[in-house]
Coordinates of C-alpha atoms in Angstrom, one line a residue:
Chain A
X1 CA 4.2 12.1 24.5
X2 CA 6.5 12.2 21.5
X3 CA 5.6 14.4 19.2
X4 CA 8.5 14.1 16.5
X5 CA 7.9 15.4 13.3
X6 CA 8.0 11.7 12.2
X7 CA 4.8 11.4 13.9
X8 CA 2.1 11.3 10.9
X9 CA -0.5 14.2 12.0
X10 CA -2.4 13.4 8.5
X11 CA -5.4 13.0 9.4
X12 CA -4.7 10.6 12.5
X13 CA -5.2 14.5 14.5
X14 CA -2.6 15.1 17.6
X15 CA -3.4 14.0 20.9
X16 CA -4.0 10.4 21.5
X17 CA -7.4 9.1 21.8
X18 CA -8.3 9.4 25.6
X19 CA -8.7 6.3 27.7
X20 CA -11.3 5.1 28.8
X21 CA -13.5 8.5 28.4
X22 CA -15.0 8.1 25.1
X23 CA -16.9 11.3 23.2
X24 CA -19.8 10.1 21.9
X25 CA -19.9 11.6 19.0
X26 CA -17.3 9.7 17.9
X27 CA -17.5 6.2 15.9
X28 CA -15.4 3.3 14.2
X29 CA -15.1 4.3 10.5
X30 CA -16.4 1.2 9.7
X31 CA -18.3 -1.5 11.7
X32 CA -16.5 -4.2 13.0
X33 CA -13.1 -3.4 12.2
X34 CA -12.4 -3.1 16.1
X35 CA -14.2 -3.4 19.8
X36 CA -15.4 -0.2 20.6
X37 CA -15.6 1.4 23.0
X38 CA -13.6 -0.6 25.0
X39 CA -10.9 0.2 27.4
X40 CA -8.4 -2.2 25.2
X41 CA -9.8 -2.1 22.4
X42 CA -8.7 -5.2 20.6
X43 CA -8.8 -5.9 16.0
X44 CA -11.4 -8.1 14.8
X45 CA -11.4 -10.6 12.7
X46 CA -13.5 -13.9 10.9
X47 CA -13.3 -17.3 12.1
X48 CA -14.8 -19.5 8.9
X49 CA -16.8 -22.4 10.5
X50 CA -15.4 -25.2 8.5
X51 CA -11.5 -25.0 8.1
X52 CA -10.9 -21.9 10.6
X53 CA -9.1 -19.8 8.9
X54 CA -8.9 -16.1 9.8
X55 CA -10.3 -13.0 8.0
X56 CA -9.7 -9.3 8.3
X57 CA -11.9 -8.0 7.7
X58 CA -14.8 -10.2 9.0
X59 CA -15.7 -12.1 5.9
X60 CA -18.4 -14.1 5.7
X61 CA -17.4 -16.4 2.9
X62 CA -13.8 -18.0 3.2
X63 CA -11.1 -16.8 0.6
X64 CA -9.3 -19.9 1.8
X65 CA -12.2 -23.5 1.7
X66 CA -14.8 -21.3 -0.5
X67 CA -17.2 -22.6 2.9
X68 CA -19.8 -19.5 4.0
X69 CA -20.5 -18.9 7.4
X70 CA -18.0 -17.3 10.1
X71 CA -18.0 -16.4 13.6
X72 CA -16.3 -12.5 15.2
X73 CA -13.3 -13.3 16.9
X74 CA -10.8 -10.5 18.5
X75 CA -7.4 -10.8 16.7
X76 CA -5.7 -9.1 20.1
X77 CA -3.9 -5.6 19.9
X78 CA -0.4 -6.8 19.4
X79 CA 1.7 -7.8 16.6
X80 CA 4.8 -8.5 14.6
X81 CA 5.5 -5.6 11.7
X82 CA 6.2 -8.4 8.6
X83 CA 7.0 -5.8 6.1
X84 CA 6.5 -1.7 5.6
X85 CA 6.7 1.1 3.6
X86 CA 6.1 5.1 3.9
X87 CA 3.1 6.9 1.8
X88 CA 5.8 9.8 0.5
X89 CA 2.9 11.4 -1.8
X90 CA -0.8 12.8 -1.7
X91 CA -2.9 10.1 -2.9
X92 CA -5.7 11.3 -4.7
X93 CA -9.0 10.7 -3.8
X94 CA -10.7 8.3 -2.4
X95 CA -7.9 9.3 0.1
X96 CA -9.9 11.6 2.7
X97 CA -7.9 14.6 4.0
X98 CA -7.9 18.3 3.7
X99 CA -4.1 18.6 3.2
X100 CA -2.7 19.9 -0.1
X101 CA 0.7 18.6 -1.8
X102 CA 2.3 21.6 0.2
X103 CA 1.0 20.5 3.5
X104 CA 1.0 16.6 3.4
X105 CA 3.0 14.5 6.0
X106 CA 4.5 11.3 4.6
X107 CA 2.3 8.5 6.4
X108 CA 3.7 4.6 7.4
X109 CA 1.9 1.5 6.0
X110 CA 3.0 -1.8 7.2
X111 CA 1.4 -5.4 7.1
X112 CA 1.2 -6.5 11.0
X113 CA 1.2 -10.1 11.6
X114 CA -1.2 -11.0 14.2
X115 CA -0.9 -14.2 17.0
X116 CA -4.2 -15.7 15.3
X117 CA -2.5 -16.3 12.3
X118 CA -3.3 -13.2 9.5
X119 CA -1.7 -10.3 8.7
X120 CA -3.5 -7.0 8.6
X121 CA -2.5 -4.0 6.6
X122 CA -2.7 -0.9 8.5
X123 CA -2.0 3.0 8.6
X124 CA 1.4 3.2 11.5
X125 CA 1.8 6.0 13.2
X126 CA 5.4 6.8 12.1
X127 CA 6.7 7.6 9.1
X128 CA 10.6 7.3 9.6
X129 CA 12.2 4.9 7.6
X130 CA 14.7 4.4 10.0
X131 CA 12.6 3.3 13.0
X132 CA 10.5 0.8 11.0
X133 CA 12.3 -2.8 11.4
X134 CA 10.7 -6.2 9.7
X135 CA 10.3 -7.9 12.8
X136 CA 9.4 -5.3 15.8
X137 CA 6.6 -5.5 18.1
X138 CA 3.5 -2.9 17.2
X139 CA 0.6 -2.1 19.7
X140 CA -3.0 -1.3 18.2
X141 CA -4.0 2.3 18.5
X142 CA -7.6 3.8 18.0
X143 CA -7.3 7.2 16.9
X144 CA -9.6 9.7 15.2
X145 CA -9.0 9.7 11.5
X146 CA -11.6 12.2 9.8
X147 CA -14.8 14.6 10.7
X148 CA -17.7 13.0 10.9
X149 CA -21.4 14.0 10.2
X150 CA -22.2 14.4 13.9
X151 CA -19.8 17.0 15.1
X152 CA -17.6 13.9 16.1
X153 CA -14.7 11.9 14.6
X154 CA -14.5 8.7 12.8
X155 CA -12.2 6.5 14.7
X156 CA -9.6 3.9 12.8
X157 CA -7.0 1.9 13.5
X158 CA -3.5 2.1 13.7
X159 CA -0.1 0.5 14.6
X160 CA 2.3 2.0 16.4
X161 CA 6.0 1.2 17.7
X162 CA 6.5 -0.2 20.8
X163 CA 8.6 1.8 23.0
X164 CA 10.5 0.4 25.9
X165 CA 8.9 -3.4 25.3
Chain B
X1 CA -2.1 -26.6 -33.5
X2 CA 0.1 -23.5 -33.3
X3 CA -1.1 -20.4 -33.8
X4 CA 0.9 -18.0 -36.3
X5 CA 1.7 -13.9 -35.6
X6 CA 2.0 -12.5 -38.8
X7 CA 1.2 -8.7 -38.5
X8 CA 2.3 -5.9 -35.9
X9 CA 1.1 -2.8 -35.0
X10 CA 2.1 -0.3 -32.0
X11 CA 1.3 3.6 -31.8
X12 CA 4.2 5.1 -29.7
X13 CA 3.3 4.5 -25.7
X14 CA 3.6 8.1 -24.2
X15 CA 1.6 11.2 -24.5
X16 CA -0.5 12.1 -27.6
X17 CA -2.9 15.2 -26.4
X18 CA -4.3 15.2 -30.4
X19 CA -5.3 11.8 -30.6
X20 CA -7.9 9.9 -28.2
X21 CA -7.0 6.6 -26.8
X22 CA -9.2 4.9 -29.4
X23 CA -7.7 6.7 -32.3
X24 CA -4.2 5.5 -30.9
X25 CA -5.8 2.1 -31.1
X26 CA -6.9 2.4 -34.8
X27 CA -3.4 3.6 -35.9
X28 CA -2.0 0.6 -33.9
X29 CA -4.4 -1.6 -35.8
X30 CA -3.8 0.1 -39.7
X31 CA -0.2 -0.8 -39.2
X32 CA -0.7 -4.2 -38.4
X33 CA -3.0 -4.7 -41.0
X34 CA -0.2 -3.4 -43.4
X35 CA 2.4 -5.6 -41.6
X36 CA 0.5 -8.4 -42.5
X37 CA -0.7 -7.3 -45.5
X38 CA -4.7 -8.3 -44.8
X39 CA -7.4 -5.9 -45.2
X40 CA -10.1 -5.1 -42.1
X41 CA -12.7 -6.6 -44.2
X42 CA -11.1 -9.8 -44.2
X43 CA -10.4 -9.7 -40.4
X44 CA -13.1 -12.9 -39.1
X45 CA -12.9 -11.6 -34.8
X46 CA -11.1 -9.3 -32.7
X47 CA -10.9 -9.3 -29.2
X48 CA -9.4 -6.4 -27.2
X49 CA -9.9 -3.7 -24.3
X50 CA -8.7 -0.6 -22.5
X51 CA -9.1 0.7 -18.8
X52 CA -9.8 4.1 -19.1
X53 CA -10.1 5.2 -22.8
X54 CA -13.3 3.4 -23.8
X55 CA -14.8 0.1 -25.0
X56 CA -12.5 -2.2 -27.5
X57 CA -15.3 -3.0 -29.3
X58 CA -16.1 0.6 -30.6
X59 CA -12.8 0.8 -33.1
X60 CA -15.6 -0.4 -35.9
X61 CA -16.4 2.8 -35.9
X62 CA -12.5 4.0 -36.8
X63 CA -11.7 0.7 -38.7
X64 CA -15.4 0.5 -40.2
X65 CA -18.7 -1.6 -39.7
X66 CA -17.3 -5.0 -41.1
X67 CA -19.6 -7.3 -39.2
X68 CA -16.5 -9.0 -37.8
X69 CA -16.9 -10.5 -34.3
X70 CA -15.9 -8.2 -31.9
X71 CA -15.4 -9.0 -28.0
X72 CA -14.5 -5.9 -25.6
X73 CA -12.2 -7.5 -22.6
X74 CA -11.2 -5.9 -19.3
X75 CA -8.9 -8.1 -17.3
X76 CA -7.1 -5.4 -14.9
X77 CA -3.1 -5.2 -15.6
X78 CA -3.8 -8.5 -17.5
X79 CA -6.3 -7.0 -20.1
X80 CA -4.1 -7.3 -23.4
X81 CA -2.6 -10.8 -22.4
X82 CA -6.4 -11.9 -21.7
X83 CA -7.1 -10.6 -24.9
X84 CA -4.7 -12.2 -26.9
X85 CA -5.1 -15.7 -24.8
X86 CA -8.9 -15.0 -26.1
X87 CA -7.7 -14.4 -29.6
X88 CA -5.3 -17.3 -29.5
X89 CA -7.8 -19.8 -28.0
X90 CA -10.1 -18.9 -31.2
X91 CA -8.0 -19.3 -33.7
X92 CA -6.5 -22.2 -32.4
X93 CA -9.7 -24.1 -32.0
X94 CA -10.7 -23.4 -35.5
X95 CA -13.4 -20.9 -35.4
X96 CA -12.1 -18.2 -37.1
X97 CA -9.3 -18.3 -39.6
X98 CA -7.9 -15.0 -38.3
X99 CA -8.0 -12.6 -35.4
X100 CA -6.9 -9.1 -34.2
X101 CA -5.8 -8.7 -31.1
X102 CA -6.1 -4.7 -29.6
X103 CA -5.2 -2.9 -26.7
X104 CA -5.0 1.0 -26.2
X105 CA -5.0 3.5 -23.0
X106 CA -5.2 7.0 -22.3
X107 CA -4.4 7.3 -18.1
X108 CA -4.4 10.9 -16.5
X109 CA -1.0 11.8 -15.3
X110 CA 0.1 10.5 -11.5
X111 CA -0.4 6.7 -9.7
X112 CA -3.7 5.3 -10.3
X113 CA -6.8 6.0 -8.1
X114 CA -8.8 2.8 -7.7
X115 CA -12.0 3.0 -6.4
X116 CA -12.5 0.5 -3.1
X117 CA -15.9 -1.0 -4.8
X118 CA -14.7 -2.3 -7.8
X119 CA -12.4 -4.7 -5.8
X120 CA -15.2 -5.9 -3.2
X121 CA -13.1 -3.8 -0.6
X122 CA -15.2 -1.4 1.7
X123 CA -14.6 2.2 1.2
X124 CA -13.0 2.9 4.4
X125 CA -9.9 1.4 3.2
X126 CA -9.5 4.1 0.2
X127 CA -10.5 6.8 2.6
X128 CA -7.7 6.4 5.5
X129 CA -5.5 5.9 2.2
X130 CA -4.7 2.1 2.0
X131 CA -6.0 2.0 -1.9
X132 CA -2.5 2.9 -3.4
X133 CA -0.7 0.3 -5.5
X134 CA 3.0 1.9 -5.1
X135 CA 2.6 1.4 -1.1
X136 CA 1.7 -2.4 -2.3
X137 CA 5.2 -2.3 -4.8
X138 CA 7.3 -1.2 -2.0
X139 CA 6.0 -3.4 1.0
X140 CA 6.2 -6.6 -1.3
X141 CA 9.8 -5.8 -2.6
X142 CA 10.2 -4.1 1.4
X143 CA 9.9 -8.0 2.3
X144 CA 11.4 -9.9 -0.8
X145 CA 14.6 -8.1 -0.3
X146 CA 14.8 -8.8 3.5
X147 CA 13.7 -12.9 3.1
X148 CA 16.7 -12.8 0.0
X149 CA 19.4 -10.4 1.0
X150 CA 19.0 -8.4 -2.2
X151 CA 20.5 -4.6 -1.4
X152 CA 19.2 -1.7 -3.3
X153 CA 22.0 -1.8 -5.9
X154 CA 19.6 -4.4 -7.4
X155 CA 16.7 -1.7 -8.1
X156 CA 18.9 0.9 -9.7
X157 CA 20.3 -1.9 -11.7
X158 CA 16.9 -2.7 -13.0
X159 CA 16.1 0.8 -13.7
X160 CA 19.4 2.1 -15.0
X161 CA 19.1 -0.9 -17.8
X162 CA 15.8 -0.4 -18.9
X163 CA 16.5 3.3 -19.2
X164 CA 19.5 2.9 -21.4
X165 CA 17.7 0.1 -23.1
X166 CA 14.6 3.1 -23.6
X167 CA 17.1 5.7 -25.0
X168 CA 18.0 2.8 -27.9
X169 CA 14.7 2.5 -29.2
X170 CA 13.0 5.4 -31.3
X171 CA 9.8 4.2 -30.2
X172 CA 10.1 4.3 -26.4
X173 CA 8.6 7.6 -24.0
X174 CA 11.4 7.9 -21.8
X175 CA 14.8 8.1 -23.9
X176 CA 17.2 9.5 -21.8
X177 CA 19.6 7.2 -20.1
X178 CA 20.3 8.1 -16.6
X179 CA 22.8 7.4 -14.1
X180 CA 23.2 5.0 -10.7
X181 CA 23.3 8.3 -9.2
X182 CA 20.2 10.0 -10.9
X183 CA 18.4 7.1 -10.3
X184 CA 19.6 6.7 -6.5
X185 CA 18.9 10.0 -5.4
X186 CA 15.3 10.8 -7.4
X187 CA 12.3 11.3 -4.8
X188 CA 11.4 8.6 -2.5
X189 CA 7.6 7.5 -3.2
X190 CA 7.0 4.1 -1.1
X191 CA 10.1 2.5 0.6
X192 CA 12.3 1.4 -1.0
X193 CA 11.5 2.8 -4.5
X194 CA 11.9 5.8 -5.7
X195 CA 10.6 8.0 -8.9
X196 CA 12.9 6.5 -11.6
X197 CA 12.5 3.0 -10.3
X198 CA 8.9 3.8 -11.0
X199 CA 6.8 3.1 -14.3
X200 CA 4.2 5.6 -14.7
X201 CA 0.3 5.3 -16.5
X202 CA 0.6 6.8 -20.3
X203 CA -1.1 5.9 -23.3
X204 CA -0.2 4.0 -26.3
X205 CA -2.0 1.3 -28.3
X206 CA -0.4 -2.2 -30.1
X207 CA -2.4 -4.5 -32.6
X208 CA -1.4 -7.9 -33.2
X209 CA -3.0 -9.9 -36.2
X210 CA -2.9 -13.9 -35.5
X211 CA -3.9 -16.7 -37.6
X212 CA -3.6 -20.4 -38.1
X213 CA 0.0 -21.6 -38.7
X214 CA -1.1 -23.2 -41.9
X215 CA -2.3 -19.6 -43.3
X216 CA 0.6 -17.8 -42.0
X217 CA 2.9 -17.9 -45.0
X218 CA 0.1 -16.3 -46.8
X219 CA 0.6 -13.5 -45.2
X220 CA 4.4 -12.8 -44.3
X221 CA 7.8 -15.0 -44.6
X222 CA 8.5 -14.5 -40.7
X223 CA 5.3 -15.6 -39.2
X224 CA 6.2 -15.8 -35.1
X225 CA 4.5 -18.7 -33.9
X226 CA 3.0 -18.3 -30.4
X227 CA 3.6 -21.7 -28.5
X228 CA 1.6 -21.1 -25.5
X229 CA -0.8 -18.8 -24.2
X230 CA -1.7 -19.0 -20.5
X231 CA -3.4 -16.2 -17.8
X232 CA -3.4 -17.4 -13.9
X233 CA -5.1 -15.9 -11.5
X234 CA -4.2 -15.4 -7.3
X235 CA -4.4 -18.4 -4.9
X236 CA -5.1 -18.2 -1.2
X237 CA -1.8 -17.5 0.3
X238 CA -0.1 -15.0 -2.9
X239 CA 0.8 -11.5 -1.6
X240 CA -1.1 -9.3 -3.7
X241 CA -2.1 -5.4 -4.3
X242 CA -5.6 -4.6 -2.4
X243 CA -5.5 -6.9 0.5
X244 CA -6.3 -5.0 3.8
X245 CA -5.2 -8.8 5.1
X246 CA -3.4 -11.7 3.9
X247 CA -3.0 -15.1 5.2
X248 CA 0.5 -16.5 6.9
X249 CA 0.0 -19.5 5.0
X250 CA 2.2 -19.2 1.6
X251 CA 1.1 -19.7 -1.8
X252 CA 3.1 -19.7 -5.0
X253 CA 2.1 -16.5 -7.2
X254 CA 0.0 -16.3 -10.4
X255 CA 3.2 -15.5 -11.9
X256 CA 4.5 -18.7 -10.9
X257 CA 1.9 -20.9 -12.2
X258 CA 1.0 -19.4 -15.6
X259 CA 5.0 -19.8 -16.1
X260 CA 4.7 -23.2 -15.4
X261 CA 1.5 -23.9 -17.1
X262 CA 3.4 -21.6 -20.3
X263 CA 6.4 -24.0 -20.1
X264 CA 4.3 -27.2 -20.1
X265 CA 1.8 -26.4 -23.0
X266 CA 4.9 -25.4 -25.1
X267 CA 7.3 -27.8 -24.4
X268 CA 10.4 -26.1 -23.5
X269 CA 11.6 -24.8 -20.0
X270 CA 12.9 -21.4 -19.1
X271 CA 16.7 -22.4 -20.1
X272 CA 15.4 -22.7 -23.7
X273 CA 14.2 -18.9 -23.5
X274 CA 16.8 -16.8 -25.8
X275 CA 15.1 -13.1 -24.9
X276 CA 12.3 -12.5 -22.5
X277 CA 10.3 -9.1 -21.3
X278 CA 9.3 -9.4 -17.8
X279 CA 6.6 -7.1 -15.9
X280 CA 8.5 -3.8 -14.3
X281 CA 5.8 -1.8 -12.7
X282 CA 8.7 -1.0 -10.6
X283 CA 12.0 -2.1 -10.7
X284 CA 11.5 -4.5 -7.8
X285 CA 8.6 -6.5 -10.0
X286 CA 10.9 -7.0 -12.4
X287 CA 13.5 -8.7 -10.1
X288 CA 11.2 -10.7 -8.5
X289 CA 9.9 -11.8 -11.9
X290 CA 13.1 -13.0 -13.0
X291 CA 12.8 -15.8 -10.4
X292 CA 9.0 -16.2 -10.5
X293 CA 9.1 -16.9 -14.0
X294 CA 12.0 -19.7 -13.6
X295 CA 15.1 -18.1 -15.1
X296 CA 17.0 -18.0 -11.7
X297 CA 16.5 -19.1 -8.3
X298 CA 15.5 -16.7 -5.5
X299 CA 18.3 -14.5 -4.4
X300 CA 20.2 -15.2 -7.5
X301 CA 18.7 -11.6 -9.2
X302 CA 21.5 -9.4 -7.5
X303 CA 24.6 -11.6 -9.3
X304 CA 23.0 -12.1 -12.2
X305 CA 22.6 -8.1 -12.6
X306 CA 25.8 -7.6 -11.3
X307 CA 27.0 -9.9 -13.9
X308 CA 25.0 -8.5 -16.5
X309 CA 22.9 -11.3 -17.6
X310 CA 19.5 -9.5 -18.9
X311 CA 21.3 -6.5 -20.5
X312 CA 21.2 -6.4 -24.1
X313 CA 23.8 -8.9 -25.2
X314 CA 23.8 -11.0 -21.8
X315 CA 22.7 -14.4 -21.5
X316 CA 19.0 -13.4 -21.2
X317 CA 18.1 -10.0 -22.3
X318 CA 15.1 -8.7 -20.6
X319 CA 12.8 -5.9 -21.4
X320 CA 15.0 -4.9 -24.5
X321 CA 12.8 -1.9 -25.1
X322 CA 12.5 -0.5 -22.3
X323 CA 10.3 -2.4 -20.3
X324 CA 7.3 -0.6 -18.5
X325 CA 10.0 2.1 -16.9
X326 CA 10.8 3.4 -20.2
X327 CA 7.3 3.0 -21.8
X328 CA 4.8 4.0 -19.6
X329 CA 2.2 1.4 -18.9
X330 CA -0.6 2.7 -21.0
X331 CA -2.9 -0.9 -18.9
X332 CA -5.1 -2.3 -22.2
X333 CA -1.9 -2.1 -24.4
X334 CA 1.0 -3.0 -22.3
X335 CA 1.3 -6.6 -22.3
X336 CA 0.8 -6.6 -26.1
X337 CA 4.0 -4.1 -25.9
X338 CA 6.0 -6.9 -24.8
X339 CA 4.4 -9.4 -27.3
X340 CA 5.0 -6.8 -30.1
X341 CA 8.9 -6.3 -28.6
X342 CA 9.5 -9.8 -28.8
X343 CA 8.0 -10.6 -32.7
X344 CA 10.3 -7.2 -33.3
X345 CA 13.4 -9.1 -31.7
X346 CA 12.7 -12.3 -33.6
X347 CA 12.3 -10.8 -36.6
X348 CA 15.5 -8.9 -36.6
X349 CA 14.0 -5.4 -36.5
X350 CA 15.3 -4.4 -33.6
X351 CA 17.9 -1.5 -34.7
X352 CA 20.2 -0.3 -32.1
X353 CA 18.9 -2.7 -29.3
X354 CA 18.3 -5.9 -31.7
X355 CA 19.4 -8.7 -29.5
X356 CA 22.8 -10.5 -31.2
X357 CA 22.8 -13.8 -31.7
X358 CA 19.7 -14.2 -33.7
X359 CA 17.5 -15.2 -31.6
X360 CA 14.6 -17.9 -31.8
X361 CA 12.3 -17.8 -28.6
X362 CA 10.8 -15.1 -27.0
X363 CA 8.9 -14.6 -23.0
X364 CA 6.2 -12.5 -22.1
X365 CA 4.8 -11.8 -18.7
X366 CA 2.4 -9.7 -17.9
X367 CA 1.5 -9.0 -14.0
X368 CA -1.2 -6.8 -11.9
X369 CA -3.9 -5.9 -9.9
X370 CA -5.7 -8.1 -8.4
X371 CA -3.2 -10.6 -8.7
X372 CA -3.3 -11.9 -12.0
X373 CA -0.3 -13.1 -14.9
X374 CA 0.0 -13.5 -18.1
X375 CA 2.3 -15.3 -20.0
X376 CA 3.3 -15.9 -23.7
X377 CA 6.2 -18.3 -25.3
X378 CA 6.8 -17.1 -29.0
X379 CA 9.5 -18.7 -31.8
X380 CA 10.3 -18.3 -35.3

């Protein structure tokens, strides 16, 4: 596993999640942002009923027709990075994290463009500049993000670079 | 009908710990009143609006309880161009005779912290740290910079004019001029830009005092005549701050069509602009404004830089005082900053940075979160 400094350890912990053994005390930040649990866990998304275009996340009115009604559809787990940048300071709250200015790890933040036609905004799970490329292949990645009020963590998605594709 | 500038009023954008962001806004609005030589019991409406220093509509209590017509606006990063467009649309129409238009700000140090709810975003997205508008600056210019082959010599362009073009005027908050080199190795914050390509929240305050065109020379022998007046908001498809996703499909920017609806109500086009002040939140808005806005074609920003085109003296200056870098962008007031800049320019006030040439049109443009522009076309 690498674990170059690059590698953001802000709140997205250490270890990656384990597959498929899921801790039950764990949950998705926010509900219906992914599949989960699943072994592959794949993004979702909207599908508006009347001139199909794509949400993230699920949106029940469309941005695009103004039409109101949309199905879930899974938006995959791979995509295209169409642009990035790196998080180089400690964002004040709402920003969750118990790191202080002296402690905080510069995080990635990239636009991913998906196969169903949208491009989702998402935490990446490196922050050197010099690895990030418009244009390269990124895998989804659940990870654990924050404590949550069960003893657990809340789990959020990520992108991450893929090695060897 | 044309509607007639004839008094300005701006206190200094910056820091002021002794006065609150409302005061600021009532000395903004006692030296327009003076420029135009009209006293606050004669003012018929006044429209106007801050982000974090309180509502517009309270500077009665500063100015005094005149019974005027008072409207408190908030508009995002568009707030001082909505409330002049407000101000102009009334006079215009012939409802009131005269208006003030006011905007004032006092922001905490450090980038904004917007709340996920007051977008119609759910909060996960501020807490895993998504809600940051430099990461938005950086990934749009991140992109605009790969699609046009613009290298970052561009950026410390940007920021190395309006810097020197800040140290020229007495009323600007950052008046040191720096270097290629100061500006090329300050701290990165969000890929590609660094800290001194970076505008940062202040406070500051600008008054305006408009009226009918026929009234104007009551009032002052350089009335500025604004042409047009028009705000735009996002389309489906525009790439804009806040979106956890946005569509493949392209759509032209806010910027793009309040330019064009600008240009039409006034009846000129962009090559008839003599000096125009363009939004730099960052030194990347600012180039991609330049095109937006229909002074150059996409791509073109790097040459024309190079070239020196928007400096002081080129063939369109842009942001002569400074711009948003060198002020601060204090949100209710900084639009009118530009709109103030520009009646300055036109009236030959402009000191150490006046534009040569003696200019006759002006360009304002005012951008932000959530995707919303501004622009004005002013003359003499």
């Amino acid at each position: 596993m690498n674990q170059s400094s690059t590698r953001s350890t802000a709140l997205f912990t250490n270890d990656r999640y384990p597959k498929p053994r899921y801790i039950m005390s764990d949950c998705p930040i926010h509900p219906n942002l992914f599949t989960w649990p699943a072994e592959n866990p794949s993004l979702l998304g909207g599908l508006c009923e009347h001139c199909g275009e794509v949400s993230f996340p699920v949106q029940s009115s469309c941005r695009s027709c103004s039409g109101s009604g949309s199905s879930v559809i899974e938006l995959g787990d791979r995509g295209v990075l169409w642009t990035w940048t790196v998080q180089n300071f400690l964002p004040k709250p709402p920003y969750v994290t118990d790191q202080t200015p002296a402690t905080f790890k510069p995080y990635g933040v990239g636009y991913i463009e998906m196969p169903a036609g949208v491009r989702v905004e998402s935490r990446l799970l490196t922050a050197d500049a010099d690895k990030l490329k418009i244009g390269m292949p990124m895998q989804l990645v659940i990870e654990p993000f924050s404590a949550n009020d069960r003893g657990g963590h809340n789990l959020c998605f990520a992108f991450d670079i893929v090695e060897n594709d | 009908m044309d509607v007639a500038i004839v008094g300005v009023g701006m206190h200094p954008f910056g820091r002021t710990p002794s006065m609150t962001g409302l005061q600021q806004g009532a000395a903004a609005t006692r030296a327009a009143l003076a420029d135009a030589g009209i006293q606050w019991s004669d003012i018929e409406c006044g429209y106007g609006g801050s982000q974090d220093a309180g509502n517009a509509d309270a500077i009665v209590n500063e100015m005094g309880l005149s019974g005027l017509q008072f409207t408190h606006i908030f508009n995002g990063c568009a707030t001082g161009g909505s409330s002049l467009h407000a101000a102009y649309t009334a006079v215009k129409s012939g409802e009131y005779r005269n208006a003030l238009v006011l905007g004032f700000d006092k922001h905490a140090p450090g980038a904004f912290n917007a709340t996920p709810a007051d977008w119609g975003i759910d909060d996960w997205y501020g807490e895993v740290g998504l809600m940051l508008t430099t990461q938005y600056f950086g990934m749009k210019i991140q992109r605009y910079m790969h699609d046009y082959n613009i290298a970052n010599e561009a950026l410390i362009a940007v920021a190395e004019k309006a810097f020197h073009n800040g140290s020229i005027n007495p009323t600007a908050w950052r008046r040191q001029a720096l270097s290629r080199e100061d500006i090329a190795t300050s701290q990165m914050i969000s890929h590609p830009l660094r800290k001194y390509m970076f505008c940062s929240p202040a406070e500051g305050a600008v008054a305006l005092i408009l009226c009918s065109t026929e009234e104007a020379k009551r009032y002052t022998a350089q009335p500025i005549f604004l042409n047009a007046a028009a705000i735009r908001t996002r389309h489906y498809g525009s790439f804009e701050v806040f979106s956890p996703s946005q569509p493949v499909a392209h759509a032209d920017s806010p910027t793009v069509i309040a330019s064009r609806a600008a240009f039409q109500q006034a009846g000129i086009g962009p090559e008839d602009i003599d000096i125009a002040q363009l939004q730099d939140t960052e030194s990347g808005a600012e180039i991609i404004h330049m095109a937006e806005n229909g002074f150059c074609e996409h791509g073109e920003q790097q040459q024309w830089l190079r070239d020196g085109h928007t400096k002081i003296g080129g063939k369109l200056p842009v942001n002569t005082d400074g711009g948003c870098l060198a002020n601060g962008e204090p949100v209710g007031a900084s639009g009118l900053r530009q709109v103030h800049e520009i009646c300055v320019q036109l009236r030959q006030q402009g000191g150490a940075r006046q534009v040569p040439g003696k200019p006759r049109t002006g360009y304002t443009h005012v951008y932000g979160a959530p995707g919303i522009s501004g622009v004005t076309i002013l003359s003499r």
